[in-house]
mmCIF file of C-alpha atoms and ligand atoms in Angstrom:
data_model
loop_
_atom_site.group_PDB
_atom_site.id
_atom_site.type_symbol
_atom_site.label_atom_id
_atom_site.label_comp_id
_atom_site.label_asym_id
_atom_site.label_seq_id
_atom_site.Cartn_x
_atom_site.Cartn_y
_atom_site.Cartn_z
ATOM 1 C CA UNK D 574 22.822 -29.253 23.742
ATOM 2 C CA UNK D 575 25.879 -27.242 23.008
ATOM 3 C CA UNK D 576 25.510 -25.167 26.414
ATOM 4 C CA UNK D 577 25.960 -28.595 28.308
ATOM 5 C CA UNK D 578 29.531 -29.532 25.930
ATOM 6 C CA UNK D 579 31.300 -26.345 25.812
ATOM 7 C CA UNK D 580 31.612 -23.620 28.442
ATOM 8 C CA UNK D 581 30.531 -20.557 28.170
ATOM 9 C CA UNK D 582 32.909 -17.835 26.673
ATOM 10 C CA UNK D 583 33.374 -14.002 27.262
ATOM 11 C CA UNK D 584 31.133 -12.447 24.300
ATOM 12 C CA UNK D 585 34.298 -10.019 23.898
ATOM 13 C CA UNK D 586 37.374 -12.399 23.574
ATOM 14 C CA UNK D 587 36.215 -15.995 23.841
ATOM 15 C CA UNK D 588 37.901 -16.576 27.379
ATOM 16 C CA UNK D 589 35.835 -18.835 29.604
ATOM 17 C CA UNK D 590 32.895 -17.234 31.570
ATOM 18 C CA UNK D 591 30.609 -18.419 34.079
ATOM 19 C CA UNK D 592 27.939 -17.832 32.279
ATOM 20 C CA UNK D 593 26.497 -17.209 28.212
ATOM 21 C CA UNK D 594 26.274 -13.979 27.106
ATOM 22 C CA UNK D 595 29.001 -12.471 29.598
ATOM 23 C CA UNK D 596 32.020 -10.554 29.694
ATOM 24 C CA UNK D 597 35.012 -11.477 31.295
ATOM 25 C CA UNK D 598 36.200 -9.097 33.785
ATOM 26 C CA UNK D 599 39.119 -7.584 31.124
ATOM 27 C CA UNK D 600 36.434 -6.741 28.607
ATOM 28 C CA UNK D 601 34.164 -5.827 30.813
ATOM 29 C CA UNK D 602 36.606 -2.909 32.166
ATOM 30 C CA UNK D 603 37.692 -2.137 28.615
ATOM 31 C CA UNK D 604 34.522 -1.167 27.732
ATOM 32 C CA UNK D 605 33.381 2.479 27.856
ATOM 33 C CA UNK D 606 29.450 2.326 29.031
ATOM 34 C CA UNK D 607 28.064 5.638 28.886
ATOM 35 C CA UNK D 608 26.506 7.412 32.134
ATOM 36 C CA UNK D 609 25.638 10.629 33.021
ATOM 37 C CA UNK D 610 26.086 13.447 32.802
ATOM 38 C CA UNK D 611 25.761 13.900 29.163
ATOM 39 C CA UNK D 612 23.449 15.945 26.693
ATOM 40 C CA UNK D 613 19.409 15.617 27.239
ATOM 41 C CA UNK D 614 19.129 15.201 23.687
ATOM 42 C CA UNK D 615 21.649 13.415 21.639
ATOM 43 C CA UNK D 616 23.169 11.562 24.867
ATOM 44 C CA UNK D 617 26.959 12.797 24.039
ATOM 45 C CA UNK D 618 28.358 12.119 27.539
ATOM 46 C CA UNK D 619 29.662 15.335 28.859
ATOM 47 C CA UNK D 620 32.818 15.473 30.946
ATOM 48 C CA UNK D 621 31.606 17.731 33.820
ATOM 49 C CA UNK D 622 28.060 17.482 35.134
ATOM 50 C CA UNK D 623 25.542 20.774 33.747
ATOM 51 C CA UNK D 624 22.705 19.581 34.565
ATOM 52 C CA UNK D 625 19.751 17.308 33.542
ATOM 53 C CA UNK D 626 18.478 19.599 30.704
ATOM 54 C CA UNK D 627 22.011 20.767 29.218
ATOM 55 C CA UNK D 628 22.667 20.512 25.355
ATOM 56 C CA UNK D 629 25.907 19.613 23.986
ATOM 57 C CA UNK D 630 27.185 22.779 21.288
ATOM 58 C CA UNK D 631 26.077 20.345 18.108
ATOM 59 C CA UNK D 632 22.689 20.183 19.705
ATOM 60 C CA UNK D 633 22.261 23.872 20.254
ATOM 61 C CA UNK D 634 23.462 24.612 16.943
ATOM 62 C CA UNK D 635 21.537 22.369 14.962
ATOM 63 C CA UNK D 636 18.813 20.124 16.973
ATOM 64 C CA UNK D 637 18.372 16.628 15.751
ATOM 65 C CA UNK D 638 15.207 15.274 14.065
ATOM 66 C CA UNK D 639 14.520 13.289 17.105
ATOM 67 C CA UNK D 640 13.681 14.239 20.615
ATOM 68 C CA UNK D 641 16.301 11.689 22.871
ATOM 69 C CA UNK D 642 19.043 9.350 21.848
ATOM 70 C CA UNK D 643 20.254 7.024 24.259
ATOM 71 C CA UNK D 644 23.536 4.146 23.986
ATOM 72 C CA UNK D 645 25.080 1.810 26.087
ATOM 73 C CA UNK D 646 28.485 2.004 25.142
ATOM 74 C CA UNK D 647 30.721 3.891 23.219
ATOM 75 C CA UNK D 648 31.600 3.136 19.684
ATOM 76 C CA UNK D 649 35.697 2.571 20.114
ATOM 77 C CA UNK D 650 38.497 -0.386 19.776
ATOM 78 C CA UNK D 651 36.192 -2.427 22.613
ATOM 79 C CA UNK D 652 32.796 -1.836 21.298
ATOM 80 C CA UNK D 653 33.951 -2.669 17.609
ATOM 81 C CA UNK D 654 35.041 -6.083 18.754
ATOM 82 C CA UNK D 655 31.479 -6.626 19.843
ATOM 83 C CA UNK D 656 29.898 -4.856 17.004
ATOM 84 C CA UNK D 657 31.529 -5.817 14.169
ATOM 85 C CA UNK D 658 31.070 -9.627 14.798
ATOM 86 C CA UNK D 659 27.293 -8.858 15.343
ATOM 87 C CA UNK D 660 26.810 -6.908 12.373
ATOM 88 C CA UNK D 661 28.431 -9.208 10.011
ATOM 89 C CA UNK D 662 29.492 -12.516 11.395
ATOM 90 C CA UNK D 663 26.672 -14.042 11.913
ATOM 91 C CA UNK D 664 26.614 -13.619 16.374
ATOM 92 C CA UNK D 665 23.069 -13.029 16.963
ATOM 93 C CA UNK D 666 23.982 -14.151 20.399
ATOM 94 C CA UNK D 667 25.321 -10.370 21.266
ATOM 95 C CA UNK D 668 22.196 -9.097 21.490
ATOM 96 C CA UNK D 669 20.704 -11.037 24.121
ATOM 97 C CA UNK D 670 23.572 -9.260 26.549
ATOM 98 C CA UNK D 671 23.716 -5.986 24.378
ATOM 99 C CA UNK D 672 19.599 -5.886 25.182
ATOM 100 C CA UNK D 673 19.751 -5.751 28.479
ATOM 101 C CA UNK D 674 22.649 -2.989 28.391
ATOM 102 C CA UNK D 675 20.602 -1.077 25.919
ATOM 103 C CA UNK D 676 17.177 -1.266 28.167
ATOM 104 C CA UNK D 677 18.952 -0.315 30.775
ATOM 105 C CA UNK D 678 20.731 2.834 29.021
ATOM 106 C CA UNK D 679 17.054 3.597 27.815
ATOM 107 C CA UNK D 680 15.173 3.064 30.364
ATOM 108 C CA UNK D 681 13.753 6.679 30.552
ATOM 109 C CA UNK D 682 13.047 6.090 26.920
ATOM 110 C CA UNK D 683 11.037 2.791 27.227
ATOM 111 C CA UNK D 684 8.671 4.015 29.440
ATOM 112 C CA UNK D 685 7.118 5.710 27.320
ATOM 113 C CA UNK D 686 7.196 4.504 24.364
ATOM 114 C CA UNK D 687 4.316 2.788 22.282
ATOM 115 C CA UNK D 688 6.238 1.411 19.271
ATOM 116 C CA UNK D 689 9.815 -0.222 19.000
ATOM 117 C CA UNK D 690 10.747 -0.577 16.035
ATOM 118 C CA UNK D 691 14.534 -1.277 14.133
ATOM 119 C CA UNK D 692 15.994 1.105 11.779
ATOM 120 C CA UNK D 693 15.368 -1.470 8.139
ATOM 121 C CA UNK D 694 17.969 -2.445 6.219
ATOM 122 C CA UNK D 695 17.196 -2.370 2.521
ATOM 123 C CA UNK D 696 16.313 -5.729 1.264
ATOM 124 C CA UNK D 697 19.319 -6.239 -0.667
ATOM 125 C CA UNK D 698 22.115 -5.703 2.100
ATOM 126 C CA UNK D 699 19.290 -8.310 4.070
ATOM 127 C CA UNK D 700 20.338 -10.558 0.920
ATOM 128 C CA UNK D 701 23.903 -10.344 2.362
ATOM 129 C CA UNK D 702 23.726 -10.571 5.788
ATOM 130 C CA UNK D 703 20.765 -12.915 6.126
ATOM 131 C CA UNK D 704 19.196 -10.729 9.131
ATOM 132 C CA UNK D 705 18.604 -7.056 10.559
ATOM 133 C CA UNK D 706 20.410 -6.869 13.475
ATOM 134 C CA UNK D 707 18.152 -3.945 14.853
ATOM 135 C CA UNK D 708 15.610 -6.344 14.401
ATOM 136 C CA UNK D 709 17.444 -8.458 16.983
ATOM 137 C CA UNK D 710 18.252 -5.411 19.196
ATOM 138 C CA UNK D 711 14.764 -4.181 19.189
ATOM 139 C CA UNK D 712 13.356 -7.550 20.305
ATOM 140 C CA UNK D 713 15.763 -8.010 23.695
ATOM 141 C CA UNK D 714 15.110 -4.615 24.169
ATOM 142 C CA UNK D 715 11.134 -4.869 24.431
ATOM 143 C CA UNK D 716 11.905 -8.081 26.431
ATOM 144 C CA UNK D 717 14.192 -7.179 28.820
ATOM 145 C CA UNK D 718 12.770 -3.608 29.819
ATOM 146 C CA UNK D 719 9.589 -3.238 31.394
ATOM 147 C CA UNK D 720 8.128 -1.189 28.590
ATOM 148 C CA UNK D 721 4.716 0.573 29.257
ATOM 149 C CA UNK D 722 1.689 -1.055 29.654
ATOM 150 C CA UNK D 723 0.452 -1.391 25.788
ATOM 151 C CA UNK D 724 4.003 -0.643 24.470
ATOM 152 C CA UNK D 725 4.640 -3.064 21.080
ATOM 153 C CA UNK D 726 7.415 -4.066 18.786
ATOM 154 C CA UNK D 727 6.944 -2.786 15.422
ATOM 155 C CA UNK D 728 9.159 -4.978 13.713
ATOM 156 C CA UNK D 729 8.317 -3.799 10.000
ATOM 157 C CA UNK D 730 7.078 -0.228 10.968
ATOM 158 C CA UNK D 731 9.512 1.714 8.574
ATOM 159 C CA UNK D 732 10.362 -0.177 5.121
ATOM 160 C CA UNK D 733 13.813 1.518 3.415
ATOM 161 C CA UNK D 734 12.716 1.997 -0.019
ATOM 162 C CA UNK D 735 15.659 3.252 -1.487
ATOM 163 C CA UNK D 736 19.401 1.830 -2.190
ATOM 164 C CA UNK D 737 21.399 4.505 -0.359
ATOM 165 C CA UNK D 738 25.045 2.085 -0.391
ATOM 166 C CA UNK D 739 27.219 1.979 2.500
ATOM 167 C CA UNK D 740 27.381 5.363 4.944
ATOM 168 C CA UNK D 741 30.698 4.759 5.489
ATOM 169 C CA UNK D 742 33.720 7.387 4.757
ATOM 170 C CA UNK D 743 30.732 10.308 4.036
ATOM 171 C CA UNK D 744 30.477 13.365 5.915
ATOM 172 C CA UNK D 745 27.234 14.355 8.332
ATOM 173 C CA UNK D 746 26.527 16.758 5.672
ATOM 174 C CA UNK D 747 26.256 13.739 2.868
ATOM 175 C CA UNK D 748 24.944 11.508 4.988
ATOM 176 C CA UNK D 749 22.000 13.402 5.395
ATOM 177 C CA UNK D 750 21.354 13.699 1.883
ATOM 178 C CA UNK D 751 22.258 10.338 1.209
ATOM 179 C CA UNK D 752 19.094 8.587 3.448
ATOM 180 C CA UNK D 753 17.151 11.985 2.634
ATOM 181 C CA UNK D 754 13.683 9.644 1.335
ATOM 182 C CA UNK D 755 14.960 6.446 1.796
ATOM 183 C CA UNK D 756 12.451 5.400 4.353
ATOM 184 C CA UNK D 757 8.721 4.810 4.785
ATOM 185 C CA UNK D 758 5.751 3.924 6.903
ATOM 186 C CA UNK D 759 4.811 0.321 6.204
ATOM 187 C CA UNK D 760 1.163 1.020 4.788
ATOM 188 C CA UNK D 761 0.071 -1.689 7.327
ATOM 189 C CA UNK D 762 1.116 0.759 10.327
ATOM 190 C CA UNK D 763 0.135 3.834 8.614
ATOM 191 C CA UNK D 764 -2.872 4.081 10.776
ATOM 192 C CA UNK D 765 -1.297 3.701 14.077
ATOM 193 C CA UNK D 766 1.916 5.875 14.362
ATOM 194 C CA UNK D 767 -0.977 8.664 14.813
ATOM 195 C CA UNK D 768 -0.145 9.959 18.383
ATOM 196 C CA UNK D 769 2.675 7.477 19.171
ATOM 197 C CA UNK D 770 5.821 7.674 20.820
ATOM 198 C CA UNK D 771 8.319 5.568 18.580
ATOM 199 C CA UNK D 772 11.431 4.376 20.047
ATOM 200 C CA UNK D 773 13.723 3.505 16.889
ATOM 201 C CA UNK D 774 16.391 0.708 17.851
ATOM 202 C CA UNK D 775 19.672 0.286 15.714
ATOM 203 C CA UNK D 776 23.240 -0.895 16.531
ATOM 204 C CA UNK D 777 25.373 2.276 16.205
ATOM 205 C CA UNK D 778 25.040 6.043 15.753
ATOM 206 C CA UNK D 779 27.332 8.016 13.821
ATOM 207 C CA UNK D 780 26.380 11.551 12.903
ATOM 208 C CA UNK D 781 22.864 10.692 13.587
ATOM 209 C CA UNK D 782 21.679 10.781 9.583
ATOM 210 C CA UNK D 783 19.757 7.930 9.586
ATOM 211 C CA UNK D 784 17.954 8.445 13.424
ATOM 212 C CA UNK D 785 16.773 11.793 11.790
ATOM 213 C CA UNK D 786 15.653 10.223 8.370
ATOM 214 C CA UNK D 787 13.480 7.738 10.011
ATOM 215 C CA UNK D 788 11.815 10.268 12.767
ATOM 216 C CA UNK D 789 11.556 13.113 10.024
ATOM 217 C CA UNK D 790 9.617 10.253 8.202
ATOM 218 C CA UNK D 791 7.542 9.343 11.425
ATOM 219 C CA UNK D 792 6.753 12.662 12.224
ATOM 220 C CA UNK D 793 5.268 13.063 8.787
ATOM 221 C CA UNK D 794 3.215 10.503 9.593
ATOM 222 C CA UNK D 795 1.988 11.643 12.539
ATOM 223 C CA UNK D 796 4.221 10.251 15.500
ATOM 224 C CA UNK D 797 4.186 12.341 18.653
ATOM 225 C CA UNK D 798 7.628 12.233 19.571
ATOM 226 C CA UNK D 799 10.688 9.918 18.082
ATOM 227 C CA UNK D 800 13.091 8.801 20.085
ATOM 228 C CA UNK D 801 16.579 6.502 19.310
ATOM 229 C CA UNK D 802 18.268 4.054 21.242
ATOM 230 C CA UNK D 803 21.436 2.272 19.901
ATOM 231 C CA UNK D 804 23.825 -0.149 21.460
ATOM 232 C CA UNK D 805 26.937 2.289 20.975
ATOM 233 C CA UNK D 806 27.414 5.632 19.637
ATOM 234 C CA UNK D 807 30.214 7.837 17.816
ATOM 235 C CA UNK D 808 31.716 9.561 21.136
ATOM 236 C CA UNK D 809 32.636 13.578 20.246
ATOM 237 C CA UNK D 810 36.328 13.698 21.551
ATOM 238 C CA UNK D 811 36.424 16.513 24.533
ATOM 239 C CA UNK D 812 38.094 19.569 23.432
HETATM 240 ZN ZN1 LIG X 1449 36.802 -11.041 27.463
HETATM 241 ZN ZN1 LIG X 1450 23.568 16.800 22.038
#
């Protein structure tokens, strides 16, 4: 009903659009979408091209938990204007455009994945903001991609057991220790992660702490290979 009132505005800074769930051409510019070249592994987009299989230095010198991370955009001024509002304010809107962005980004990663799941929120910071927005995320994204033949959203496939309080302002170091056991394997998917490829969805990634917490966990139970896909990610400034 509303769609036929009001026209449509630019998910990034309310100016009219043609159409819902679009960016106006400024926004769309402003934003940094992430290509390659960058690392096989953690996705950090690398300024020269060194091939499909190079690691970035943080990679060589520690490798993450997980086998790929993937993004769409990088986390900066831009991206923040889209996230932010997401994440707390209530515009589950986003992630019909952010899915297709992310699908996209991951393609590689889709097809072959067998699960899709979100990165849980513990149930009292789901109090607060009345809905997982990797829940969200991970939905577009196994409807927008063509994910492999028997691929399936896990929407509940790793419960956060644990209080770990906000990430925010801690060092990679502390963050690690800080979702060290927070996670777990629902019991009800306990028997199938056995042999799976898991594709873990979630709106940003920082240092990575919480990506590794949930594969470490999904390894332990058995997963084949984890891999992350987020809608934007910390950029390491080029030195
Ligand atoms: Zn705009
Ligand atoms: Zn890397």
């Amino acid at each position: 009903m509303l769609d036929a009132v009001l026209p449509p505005v630019c998910l990034g800074c309310n100016e009219i659009v043609a159409a819902p769930g679009a960016l106006c051409a400024g926004c769309w510019q402003g934003f940094s979408f992430i290509a390659s070249p960058h690392c096989a592994q953690c996705g950090d987009p690398f300024a020269e091209d060194l091939g499909p299989d190079a690691l970035c230095a943080g990679c060589l010198a520690r490798p993450p938990k997980f086998r790929r991370a993937r993004a769409a955009l990088a986390y900066d001024t831009q991206s923040r204007r889209l996230v932010l509002p997401f994440k707390h304010g209530d515009r589950t809107d986003i992630a019909r455009a952010c899915g297709g962005w992310m699908a996209r980004a991951g393609s590689e990663l889709l097809a072959e994945a067998d699960l899709i799941a979100p990165v849980p929120l513990h149930w009292r910071r789901l109090l607060v903001r009345r809905y997982n927005q990797a829940i969200l995320l991970a939905r577009v994204v196994a409807r927008a991609a063509s994910p492999r033949p028997g691929a399936r959203l896990a929407p509940d496939l790793l419960r956060r057991h644990r209080w770990t309080g906000s990430q925010a302002g801690l060092r990679a170091k502390e963050r690690r220790s800080n979702v060290r056991q927070a996670f777990e394997i629902h019991p009800r998917w306990a028997a199938e992660v056995s042999g799976k490829t898991v594709l873990l969805v979630d709106d940003v990634l920082t240092t990575g702490a919480t990506a590794e917490a949930c594969a470490r966990v999904l390894q332990r139970g058995g997963a084949r290979h984890v891999d992350v896909l987020t809608l934007a990610r910390v950029v390491r400034p080029t030195v």
